[in-house]
PDB file of N, CA and C and ligand atoms in Angstrom:
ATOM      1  N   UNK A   6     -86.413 -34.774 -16.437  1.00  0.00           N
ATOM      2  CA  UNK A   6     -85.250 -33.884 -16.458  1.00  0.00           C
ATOM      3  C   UNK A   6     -85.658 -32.516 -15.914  1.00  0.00           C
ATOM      4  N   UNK A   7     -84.457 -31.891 -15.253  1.00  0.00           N
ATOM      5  CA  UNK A   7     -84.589 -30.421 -14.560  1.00  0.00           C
ATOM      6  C   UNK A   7     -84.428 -29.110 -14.748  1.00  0.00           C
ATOM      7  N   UNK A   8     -84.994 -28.632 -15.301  1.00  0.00           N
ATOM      8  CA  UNK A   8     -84.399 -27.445 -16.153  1.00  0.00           C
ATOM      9  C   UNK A   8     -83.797 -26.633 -14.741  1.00  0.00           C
ATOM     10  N   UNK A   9     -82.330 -26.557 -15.270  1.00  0.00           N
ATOM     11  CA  UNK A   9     -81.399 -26.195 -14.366  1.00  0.00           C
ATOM     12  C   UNK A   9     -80.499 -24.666 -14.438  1.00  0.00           C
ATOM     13  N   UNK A  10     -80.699 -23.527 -13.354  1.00  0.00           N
ATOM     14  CA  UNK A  10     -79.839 -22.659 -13.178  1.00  0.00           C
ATOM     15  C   UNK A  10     -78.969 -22.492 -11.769  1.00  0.00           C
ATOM     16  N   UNK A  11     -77.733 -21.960 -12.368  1.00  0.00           N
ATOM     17  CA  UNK A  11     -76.799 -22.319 -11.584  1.00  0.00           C
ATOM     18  C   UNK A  11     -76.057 -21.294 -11.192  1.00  0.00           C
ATOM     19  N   UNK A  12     -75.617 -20.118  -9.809  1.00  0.00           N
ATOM     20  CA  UNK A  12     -74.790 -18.743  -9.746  1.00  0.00           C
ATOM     21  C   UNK A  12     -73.421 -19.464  -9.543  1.00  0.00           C
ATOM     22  N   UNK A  13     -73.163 -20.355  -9.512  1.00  0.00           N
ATOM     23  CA  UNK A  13     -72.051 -21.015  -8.535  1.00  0.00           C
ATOM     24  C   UNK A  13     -70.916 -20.643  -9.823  1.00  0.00           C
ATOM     25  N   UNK A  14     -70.781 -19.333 -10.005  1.00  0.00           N
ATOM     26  CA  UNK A  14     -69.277 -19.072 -11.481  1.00  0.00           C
ATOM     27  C   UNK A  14     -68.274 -19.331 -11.120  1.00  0.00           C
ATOM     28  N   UNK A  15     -67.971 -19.785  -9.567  1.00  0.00           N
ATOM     29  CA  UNK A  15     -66.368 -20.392  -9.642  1.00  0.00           C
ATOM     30  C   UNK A  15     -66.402 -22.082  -9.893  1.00  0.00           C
ATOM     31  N   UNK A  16     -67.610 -22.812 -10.713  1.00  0.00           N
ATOM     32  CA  UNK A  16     -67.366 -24.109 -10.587  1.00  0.00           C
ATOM     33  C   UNK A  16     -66.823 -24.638 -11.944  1.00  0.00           C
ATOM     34  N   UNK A  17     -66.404 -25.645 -12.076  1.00  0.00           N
ATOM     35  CA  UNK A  17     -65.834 -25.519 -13.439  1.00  0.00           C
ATOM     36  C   UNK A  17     -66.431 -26.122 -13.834  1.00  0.00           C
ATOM     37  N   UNK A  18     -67.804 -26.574 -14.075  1.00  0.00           N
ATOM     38  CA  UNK A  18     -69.083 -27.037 -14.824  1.00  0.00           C
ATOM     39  C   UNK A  18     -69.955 -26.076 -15.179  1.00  0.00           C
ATOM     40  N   UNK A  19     -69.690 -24.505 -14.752  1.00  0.00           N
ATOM     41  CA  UNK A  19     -70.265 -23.639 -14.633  1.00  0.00           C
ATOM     42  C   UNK A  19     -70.170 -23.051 -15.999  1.00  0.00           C
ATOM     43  N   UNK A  20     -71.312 -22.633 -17.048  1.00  0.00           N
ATOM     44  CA  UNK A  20     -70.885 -21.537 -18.127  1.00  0.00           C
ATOM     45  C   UNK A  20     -72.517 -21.029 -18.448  1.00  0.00           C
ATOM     46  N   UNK A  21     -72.236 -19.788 -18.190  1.00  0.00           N
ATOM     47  CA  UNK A  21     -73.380 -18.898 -18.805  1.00  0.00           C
ATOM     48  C   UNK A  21     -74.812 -19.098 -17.827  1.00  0.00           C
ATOM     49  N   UNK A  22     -74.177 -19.254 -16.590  1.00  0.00           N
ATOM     50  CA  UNK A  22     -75.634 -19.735 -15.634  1.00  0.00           C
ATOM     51  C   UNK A  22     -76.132 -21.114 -16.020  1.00  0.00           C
ATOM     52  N   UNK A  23     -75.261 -21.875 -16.454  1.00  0.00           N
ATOM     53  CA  UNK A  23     -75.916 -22.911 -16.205  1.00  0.00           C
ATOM     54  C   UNK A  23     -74.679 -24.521 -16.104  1.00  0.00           C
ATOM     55  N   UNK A  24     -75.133 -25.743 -15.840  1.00  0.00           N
ATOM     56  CA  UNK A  24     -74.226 -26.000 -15.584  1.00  0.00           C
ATOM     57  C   UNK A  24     -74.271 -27.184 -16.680  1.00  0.00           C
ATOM     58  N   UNK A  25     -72.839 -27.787 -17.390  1.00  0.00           N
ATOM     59  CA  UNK A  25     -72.542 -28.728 -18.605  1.00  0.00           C
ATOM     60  C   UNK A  25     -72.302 -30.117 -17.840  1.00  0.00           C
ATOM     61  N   UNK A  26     -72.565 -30.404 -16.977  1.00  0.00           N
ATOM     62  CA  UNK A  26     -72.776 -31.613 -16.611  1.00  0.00           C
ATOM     63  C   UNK A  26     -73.973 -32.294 -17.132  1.00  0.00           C
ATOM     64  N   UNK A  27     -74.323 -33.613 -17.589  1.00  0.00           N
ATOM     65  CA  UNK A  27     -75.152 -33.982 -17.923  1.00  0.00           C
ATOM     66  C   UNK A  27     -76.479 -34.740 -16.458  1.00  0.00           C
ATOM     67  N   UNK A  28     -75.512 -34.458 -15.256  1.00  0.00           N
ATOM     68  CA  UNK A  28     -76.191 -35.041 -14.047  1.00  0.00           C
ATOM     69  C   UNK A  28     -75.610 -34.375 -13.099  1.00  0.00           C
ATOM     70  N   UNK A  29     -76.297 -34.194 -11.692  1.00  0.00           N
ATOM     71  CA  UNK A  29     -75.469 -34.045 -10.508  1.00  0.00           C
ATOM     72  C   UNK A  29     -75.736 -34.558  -9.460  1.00  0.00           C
ATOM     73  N   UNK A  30     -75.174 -34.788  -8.407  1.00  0.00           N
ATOM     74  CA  UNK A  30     -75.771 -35.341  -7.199  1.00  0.00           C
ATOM     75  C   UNK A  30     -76.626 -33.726  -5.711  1.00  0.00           C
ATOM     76  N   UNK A  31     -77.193 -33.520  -5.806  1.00  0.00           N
ATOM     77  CA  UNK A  31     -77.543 -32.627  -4.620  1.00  0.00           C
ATOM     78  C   UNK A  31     -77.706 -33.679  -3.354  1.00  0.00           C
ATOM     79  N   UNK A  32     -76.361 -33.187  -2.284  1.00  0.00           N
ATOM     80  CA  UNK A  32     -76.754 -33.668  -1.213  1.00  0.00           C
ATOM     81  C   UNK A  32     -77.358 -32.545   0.173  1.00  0.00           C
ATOM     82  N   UNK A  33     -77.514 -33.519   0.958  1.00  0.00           N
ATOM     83  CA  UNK A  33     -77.972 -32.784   2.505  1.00  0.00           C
ATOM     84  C   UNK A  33     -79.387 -33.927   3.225  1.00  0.00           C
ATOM     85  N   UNK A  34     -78.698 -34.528   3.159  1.00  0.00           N
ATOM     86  CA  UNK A  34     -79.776 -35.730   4.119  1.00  0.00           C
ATOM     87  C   UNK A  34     -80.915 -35.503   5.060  1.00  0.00           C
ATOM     88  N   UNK A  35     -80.125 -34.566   6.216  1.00  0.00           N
ATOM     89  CA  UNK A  35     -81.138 -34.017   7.032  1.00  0.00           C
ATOM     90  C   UNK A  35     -81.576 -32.526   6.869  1.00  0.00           C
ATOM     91  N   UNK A  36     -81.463 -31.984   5.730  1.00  0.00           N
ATOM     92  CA  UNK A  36     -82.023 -30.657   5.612  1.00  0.00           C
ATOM     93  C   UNK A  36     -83.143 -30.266   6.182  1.00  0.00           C
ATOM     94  N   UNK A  37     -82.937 -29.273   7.242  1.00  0.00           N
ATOM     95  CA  UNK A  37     -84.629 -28.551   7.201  1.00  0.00           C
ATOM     96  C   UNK A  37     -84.119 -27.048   6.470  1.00  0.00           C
ATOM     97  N   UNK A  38     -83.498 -26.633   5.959  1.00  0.00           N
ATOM     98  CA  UNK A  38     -83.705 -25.389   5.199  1.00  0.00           C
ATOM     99  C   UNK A  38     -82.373 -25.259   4.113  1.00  0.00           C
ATOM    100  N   UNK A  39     -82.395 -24.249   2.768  1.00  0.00           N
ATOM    101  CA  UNK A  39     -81.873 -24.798   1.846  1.00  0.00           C
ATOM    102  C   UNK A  39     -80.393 -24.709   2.008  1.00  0.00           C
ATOM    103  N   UNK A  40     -79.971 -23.719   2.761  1.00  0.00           N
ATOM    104  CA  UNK A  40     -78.867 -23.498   3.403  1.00  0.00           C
ATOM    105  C   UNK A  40     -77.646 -25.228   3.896  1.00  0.00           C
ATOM    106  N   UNK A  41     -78.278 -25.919   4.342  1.00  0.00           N
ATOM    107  CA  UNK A  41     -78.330 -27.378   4.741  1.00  0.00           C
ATOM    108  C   UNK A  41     -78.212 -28.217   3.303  1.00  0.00           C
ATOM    109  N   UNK A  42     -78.321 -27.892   2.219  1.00  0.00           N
ATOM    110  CA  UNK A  42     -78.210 -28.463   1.292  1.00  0.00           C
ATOM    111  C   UNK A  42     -76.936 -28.153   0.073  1.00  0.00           C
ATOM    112  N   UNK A  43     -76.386 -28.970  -0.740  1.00  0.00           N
ATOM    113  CA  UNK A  43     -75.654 -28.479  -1.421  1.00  0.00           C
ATOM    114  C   UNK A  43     -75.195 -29.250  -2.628  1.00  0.00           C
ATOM    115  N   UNK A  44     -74.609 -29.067  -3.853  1.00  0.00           N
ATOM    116  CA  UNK A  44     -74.340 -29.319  -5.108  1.00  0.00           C
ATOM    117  C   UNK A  44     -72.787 -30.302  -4.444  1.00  0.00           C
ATOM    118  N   UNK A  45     -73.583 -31.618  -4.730  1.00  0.00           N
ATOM    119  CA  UNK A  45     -72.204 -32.681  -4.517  1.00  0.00           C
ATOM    120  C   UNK A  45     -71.042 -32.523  -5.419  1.00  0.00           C
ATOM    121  N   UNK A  46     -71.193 -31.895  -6.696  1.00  0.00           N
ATOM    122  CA  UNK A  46     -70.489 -31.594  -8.102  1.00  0.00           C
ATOM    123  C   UNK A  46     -69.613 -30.939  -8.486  1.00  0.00           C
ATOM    124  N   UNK A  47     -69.926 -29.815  -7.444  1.00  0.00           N
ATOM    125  CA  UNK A  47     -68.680 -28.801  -7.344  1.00  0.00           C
ATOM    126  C   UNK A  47     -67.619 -29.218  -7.009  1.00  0.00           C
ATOM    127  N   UNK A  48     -66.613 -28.730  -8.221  1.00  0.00           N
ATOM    128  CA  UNK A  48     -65.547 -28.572  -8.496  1.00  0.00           C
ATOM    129  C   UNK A  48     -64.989 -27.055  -8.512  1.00  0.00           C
ATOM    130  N   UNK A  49     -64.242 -27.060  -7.782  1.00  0.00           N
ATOM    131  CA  UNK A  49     -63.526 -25.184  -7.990  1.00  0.00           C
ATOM    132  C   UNK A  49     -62.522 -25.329  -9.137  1.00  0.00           C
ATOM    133  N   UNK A  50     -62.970 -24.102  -9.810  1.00  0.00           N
ATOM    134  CA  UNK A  50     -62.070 -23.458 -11.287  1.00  0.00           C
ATOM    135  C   UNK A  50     -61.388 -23.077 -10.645  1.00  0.00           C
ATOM    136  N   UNK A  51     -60.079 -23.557 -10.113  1.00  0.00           N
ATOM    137  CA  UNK A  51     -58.553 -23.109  -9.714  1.00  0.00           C
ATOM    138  C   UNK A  51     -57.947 -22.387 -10.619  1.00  0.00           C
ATOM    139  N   UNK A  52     -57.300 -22.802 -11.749  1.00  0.00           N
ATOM    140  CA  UNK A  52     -56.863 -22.169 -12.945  1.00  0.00           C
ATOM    141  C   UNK A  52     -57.678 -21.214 -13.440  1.00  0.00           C
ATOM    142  N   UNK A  53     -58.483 -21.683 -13.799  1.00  0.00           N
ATOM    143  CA  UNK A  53     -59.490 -20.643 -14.965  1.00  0.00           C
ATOM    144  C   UNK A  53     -59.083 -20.904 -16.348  1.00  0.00           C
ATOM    145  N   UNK A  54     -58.045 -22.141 -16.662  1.00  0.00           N
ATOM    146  CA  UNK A  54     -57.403 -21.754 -18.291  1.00  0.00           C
ATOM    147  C   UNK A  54     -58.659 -23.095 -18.690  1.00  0.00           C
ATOM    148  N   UNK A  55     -58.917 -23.912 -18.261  1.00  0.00           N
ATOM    149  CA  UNK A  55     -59.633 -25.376 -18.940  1.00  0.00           C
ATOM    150  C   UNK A  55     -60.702 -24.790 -18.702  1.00  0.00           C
ATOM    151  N   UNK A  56     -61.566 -23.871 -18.334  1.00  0.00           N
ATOM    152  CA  UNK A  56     -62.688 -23.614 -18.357  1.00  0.00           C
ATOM    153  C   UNK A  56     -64.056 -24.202 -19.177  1.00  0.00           C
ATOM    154  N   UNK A  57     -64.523 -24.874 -19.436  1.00  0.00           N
ATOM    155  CA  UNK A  57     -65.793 -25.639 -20.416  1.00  0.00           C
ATOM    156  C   UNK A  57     -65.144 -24.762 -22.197  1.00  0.00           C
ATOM    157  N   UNK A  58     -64.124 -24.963 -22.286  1.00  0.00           N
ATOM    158  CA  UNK A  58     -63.886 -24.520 -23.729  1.00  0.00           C
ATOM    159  C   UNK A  58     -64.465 -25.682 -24.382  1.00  0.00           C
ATOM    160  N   UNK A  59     -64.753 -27.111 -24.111  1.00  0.00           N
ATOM    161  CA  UNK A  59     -64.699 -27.713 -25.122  1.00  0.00           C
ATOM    162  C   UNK A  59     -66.635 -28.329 -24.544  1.00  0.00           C
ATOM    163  N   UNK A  60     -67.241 -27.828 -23.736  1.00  0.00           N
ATOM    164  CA  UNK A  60     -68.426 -28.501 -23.185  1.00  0.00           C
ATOM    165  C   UNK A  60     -69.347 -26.968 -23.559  1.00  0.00           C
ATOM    166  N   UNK A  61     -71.099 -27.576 -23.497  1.00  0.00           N
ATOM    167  CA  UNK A  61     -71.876 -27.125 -23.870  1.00  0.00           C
ATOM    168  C   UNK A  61     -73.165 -27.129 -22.616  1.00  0.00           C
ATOM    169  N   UNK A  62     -73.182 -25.893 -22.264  1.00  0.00           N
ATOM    170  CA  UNK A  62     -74.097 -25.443 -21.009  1.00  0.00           C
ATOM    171  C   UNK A  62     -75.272 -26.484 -21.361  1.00  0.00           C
ATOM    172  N   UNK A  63     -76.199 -27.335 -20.005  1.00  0.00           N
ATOM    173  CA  UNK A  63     -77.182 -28.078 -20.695  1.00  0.00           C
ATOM    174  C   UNK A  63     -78.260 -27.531 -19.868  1.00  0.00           C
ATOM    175  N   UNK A  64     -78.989 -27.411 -20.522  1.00  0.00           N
ATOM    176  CA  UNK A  64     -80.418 -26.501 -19.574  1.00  0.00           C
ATOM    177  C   UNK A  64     -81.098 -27.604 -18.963  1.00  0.00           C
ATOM    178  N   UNK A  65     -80.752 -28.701 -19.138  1.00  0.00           N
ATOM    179  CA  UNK A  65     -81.950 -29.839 -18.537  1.00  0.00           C
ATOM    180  C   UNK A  65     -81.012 -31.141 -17.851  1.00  0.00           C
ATOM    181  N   UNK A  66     -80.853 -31.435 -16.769  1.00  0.00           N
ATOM    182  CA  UNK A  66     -80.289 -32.417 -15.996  1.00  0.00           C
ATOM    183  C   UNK A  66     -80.684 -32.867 -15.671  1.00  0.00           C
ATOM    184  N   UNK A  67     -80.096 -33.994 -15.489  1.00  0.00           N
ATOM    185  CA  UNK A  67     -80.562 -35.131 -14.407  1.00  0.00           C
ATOM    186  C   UNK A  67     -79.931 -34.979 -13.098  1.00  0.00           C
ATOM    187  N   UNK A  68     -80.843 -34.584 -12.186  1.00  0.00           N
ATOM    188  CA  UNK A  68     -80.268 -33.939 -10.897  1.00  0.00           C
ATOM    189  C   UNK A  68     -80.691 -35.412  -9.514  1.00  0.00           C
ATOM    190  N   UNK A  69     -80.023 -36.095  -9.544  1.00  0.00           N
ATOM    191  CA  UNK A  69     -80.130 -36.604  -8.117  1.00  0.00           C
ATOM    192  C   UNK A  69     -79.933 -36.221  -6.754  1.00  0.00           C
ATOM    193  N   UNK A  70     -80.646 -36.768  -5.889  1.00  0.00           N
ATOM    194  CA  UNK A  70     -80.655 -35.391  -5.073  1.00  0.00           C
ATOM    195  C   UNK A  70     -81.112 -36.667  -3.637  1.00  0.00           C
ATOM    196  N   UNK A  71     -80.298 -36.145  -2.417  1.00  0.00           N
ATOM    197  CA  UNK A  71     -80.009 -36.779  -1.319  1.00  0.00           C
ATOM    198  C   UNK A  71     -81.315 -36.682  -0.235  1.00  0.00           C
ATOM    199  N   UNK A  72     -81.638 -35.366  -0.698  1.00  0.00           N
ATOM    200  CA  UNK A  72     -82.310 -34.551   0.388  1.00  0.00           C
ATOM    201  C   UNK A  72     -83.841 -35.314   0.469  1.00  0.00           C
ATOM    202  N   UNK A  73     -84.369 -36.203   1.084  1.00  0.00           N
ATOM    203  CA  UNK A  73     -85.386 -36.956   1.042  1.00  0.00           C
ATOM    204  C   UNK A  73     -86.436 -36.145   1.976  1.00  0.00           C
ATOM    205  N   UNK A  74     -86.384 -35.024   2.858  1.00  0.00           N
ATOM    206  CA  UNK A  74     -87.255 -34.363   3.322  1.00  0.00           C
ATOM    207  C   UNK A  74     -87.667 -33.074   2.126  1.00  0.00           C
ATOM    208  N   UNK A  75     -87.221 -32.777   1.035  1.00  0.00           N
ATOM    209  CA  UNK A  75     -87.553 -31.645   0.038  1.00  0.00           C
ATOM    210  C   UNK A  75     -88.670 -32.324  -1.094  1.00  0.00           C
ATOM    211  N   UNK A  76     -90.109 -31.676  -0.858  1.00  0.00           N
ATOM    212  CA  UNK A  76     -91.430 -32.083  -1.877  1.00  0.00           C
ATOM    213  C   UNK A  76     -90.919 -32.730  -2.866  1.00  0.00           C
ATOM    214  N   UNK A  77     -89.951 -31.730  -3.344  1.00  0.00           N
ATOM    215  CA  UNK A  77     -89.726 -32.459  -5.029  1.00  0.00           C
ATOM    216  C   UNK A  77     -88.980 -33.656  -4.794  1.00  0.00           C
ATOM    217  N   UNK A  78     -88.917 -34.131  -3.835  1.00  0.00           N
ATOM    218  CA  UNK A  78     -87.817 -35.517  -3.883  1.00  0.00           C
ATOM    219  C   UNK A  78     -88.573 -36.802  -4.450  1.00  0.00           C
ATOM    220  N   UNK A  79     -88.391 -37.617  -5.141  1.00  0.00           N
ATOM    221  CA  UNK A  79     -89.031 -38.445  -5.485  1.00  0.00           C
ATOM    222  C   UNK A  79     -87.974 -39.931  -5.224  1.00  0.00           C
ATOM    223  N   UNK A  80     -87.768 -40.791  -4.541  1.00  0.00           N
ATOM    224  CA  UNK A  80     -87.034 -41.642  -4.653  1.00  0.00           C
ATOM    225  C   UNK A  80     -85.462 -41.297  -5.090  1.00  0.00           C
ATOM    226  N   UNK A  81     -85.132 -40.166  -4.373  1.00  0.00           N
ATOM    227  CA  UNK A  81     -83.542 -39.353  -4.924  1.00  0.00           C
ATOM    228  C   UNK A  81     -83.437 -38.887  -5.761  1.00  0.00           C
ATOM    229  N   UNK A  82     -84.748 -38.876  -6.781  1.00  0.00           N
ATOM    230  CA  UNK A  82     -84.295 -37.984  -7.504  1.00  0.00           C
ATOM    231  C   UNK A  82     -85.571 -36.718  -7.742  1.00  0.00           C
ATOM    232  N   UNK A  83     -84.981 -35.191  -8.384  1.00  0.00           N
ATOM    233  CA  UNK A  83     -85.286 -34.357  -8.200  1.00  0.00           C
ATOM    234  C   UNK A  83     -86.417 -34.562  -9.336  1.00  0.00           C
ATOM    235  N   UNK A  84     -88.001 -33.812  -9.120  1.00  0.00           N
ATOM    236  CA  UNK A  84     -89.089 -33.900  -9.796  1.00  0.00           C
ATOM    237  C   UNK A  84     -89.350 -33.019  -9.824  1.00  0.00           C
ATOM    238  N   UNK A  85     -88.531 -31.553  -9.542  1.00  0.00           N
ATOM    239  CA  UNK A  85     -89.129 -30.123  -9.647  1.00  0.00           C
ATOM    240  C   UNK A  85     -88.587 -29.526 -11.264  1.00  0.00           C
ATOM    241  N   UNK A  86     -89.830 -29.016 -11.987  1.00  0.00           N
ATOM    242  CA  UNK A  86     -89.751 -28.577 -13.261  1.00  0.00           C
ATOM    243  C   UNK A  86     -88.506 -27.352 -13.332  1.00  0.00           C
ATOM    244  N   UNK A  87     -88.105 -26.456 -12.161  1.00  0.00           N
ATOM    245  CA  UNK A  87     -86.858 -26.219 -12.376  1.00  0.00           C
ATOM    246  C   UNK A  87     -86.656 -25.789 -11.440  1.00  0.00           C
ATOM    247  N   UNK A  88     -84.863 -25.831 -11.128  1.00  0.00           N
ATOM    248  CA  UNK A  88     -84.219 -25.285  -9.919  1.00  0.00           C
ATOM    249  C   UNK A  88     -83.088 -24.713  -9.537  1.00  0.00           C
ATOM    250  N   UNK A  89     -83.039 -23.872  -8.596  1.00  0.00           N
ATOM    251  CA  UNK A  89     -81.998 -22.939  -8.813  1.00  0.00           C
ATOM    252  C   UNK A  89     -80.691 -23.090  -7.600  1.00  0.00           C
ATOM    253  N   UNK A  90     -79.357 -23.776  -8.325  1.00  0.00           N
ATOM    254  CA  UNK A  90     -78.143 -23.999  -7.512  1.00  0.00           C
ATOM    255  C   UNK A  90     -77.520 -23.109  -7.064  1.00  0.00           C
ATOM    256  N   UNK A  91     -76.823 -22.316  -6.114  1.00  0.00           N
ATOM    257  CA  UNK A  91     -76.910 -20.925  -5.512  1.00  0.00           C
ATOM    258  C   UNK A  91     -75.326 -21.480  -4.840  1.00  0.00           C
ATOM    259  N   UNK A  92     -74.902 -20.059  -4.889  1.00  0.00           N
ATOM    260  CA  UNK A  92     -73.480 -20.026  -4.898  1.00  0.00           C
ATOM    261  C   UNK A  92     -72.212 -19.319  -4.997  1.00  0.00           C
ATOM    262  N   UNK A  93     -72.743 -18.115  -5.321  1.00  0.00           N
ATOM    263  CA  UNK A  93     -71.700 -17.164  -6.034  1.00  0.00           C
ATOM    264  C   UNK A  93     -70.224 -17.257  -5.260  1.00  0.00           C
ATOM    265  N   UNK A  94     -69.695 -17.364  -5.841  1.00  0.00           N
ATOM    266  CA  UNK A  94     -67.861 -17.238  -5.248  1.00  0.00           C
ATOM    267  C   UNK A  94     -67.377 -18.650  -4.444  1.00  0.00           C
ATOM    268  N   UNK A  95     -68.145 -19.727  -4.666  1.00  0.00           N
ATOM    269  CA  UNK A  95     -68.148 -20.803  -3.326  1.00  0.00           C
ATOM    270  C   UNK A  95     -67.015 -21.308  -3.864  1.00  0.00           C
ATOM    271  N   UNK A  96     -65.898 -21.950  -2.615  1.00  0.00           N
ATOM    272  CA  UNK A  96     -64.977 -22.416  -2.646  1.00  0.00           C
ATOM    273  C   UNK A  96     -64.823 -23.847  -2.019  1.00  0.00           C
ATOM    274  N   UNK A  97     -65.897 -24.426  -1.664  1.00  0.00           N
ATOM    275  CA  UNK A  97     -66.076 -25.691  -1.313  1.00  0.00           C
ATOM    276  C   UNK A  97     -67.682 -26.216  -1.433  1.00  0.00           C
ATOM    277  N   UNK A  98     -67.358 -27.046  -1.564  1.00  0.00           N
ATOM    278  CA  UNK A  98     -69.166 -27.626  -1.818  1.00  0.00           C
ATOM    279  C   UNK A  98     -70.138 -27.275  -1.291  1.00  0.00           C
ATOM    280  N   UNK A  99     -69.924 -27.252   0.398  1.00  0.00           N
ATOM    281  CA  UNK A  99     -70.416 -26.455   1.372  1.00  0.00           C
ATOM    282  C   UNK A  99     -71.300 -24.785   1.077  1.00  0.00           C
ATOM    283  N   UNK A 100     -70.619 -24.098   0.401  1.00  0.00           N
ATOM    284  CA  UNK A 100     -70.853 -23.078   0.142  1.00  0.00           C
ATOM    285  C   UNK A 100     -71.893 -22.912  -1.013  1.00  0.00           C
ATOM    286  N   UNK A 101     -72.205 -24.162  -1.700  1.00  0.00           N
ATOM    287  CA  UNK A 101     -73.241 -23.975  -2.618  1.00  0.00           C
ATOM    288  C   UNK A 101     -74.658 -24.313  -2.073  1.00  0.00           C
ATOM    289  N   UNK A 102     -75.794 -24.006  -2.497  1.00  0.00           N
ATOM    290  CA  UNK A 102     -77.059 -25.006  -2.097  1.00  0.00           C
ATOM    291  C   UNK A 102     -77.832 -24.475  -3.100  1.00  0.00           C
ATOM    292  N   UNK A 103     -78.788 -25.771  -2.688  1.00  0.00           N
ATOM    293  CA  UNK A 103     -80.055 -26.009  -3.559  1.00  0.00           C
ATOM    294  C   UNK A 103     -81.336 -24.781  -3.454  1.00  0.00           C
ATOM    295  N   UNK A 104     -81.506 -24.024  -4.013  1.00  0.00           N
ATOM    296  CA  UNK A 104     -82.428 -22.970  -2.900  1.00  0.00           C
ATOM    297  C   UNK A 104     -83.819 -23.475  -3.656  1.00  0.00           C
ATOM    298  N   UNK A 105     -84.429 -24.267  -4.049  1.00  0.00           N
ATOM    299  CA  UNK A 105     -85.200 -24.701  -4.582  1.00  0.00           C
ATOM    300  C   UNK A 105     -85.953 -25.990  -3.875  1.00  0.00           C
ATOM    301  N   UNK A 106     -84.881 -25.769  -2.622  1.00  0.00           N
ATOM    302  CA  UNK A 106     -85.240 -26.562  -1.129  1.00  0.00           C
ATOM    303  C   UNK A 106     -87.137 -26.222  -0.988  1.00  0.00           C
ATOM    304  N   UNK A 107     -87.702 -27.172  -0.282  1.00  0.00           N
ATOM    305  CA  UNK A 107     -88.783 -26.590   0.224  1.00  0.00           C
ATOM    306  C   UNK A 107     -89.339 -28.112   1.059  1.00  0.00           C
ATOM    307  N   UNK A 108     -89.396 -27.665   2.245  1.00  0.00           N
ATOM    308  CA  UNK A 108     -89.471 -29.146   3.542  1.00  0.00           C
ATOM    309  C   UNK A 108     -90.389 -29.659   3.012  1.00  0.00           C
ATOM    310  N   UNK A 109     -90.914 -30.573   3.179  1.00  0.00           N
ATOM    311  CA  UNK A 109     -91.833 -31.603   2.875  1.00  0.00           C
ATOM    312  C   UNK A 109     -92.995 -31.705   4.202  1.00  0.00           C
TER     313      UNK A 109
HETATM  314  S1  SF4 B  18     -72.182 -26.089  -8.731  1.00  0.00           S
HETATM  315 FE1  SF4 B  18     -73.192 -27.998  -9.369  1.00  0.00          FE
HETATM  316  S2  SF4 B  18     -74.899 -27.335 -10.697  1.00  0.00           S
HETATM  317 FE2  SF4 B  18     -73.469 -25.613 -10.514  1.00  0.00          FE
HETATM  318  S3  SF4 B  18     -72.111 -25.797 -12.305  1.00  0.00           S
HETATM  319 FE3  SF4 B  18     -71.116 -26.844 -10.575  1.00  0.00          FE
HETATM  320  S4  SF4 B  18     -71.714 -29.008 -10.763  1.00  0.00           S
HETATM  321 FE4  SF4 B  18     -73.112 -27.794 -12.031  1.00  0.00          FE
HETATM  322  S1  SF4 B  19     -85.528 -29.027  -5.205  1.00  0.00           S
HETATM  323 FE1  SF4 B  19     -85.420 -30.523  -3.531  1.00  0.00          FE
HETATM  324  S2  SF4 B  19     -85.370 -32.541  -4.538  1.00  0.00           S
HETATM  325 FE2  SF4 B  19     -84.796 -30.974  -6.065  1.00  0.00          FE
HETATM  326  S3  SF4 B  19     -82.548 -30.882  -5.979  1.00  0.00           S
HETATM  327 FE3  SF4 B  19     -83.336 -29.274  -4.618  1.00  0.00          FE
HETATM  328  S4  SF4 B  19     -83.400 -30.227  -2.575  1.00  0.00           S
HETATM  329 FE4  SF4 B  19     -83.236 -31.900  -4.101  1.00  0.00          FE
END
């Protein structure tokens, strides 16, 4: 598991820097830099009223992850002791990434 931080505050998995999903997918197949990569998970907080009132920020995920050229990749899934999902204001998936990228 990944001990996980997250800027991405418009996602609605998002609370307190971190994110209440119990898993996510990180894609970007052909990444060479982290920019090229991004949080499959995101969801945009349209409303803002359902916000994680009823979910609990989890510091440790199970992060699967697409990007098979990034060190920490291990068979899709992520093996880095922790990593940071980057994002502030993103309004499509696109706009988030993995910055915890690092080429292989
Ligand atoms: S952008 Fe991804 S890691 Fe961040 S809160 Fe949303 S689903 Fe979780
Ligand atoms: S650090 Fe690498 S393996 Fe882990 S989620 Fe980010 S891009 Fe994927």
């Amino acid at each position: 598991m990944t001990r996980l931080e997250c800027t991405v505050a418009s996602c609605v998995h998002n609370s307190e820097k971190c994110c209440c999903k119990q898993g996510i997918l990180v894609e970007g197949v052909n990444a060479r830099e982290s920019c090229d990569t991004c949080c499959g998970s995101f969801e945009e907080n349209r409303g803002g009223l359902f916000k994680n009132l009823f979910k609990t920020p989890e510091t440790r995920l199970q992060v699967d992850c697409d990007v098979l050229n990034c060190l920490y990749n291990d068979d899709h899934q992520c093996r880095a002791e922790r990593i940071s999902i980057l994002g502030d204001g993103a309004r499509a998936v696109g706009q988030t990434e993995c910055g915890s990228f690092r080429e292989r």
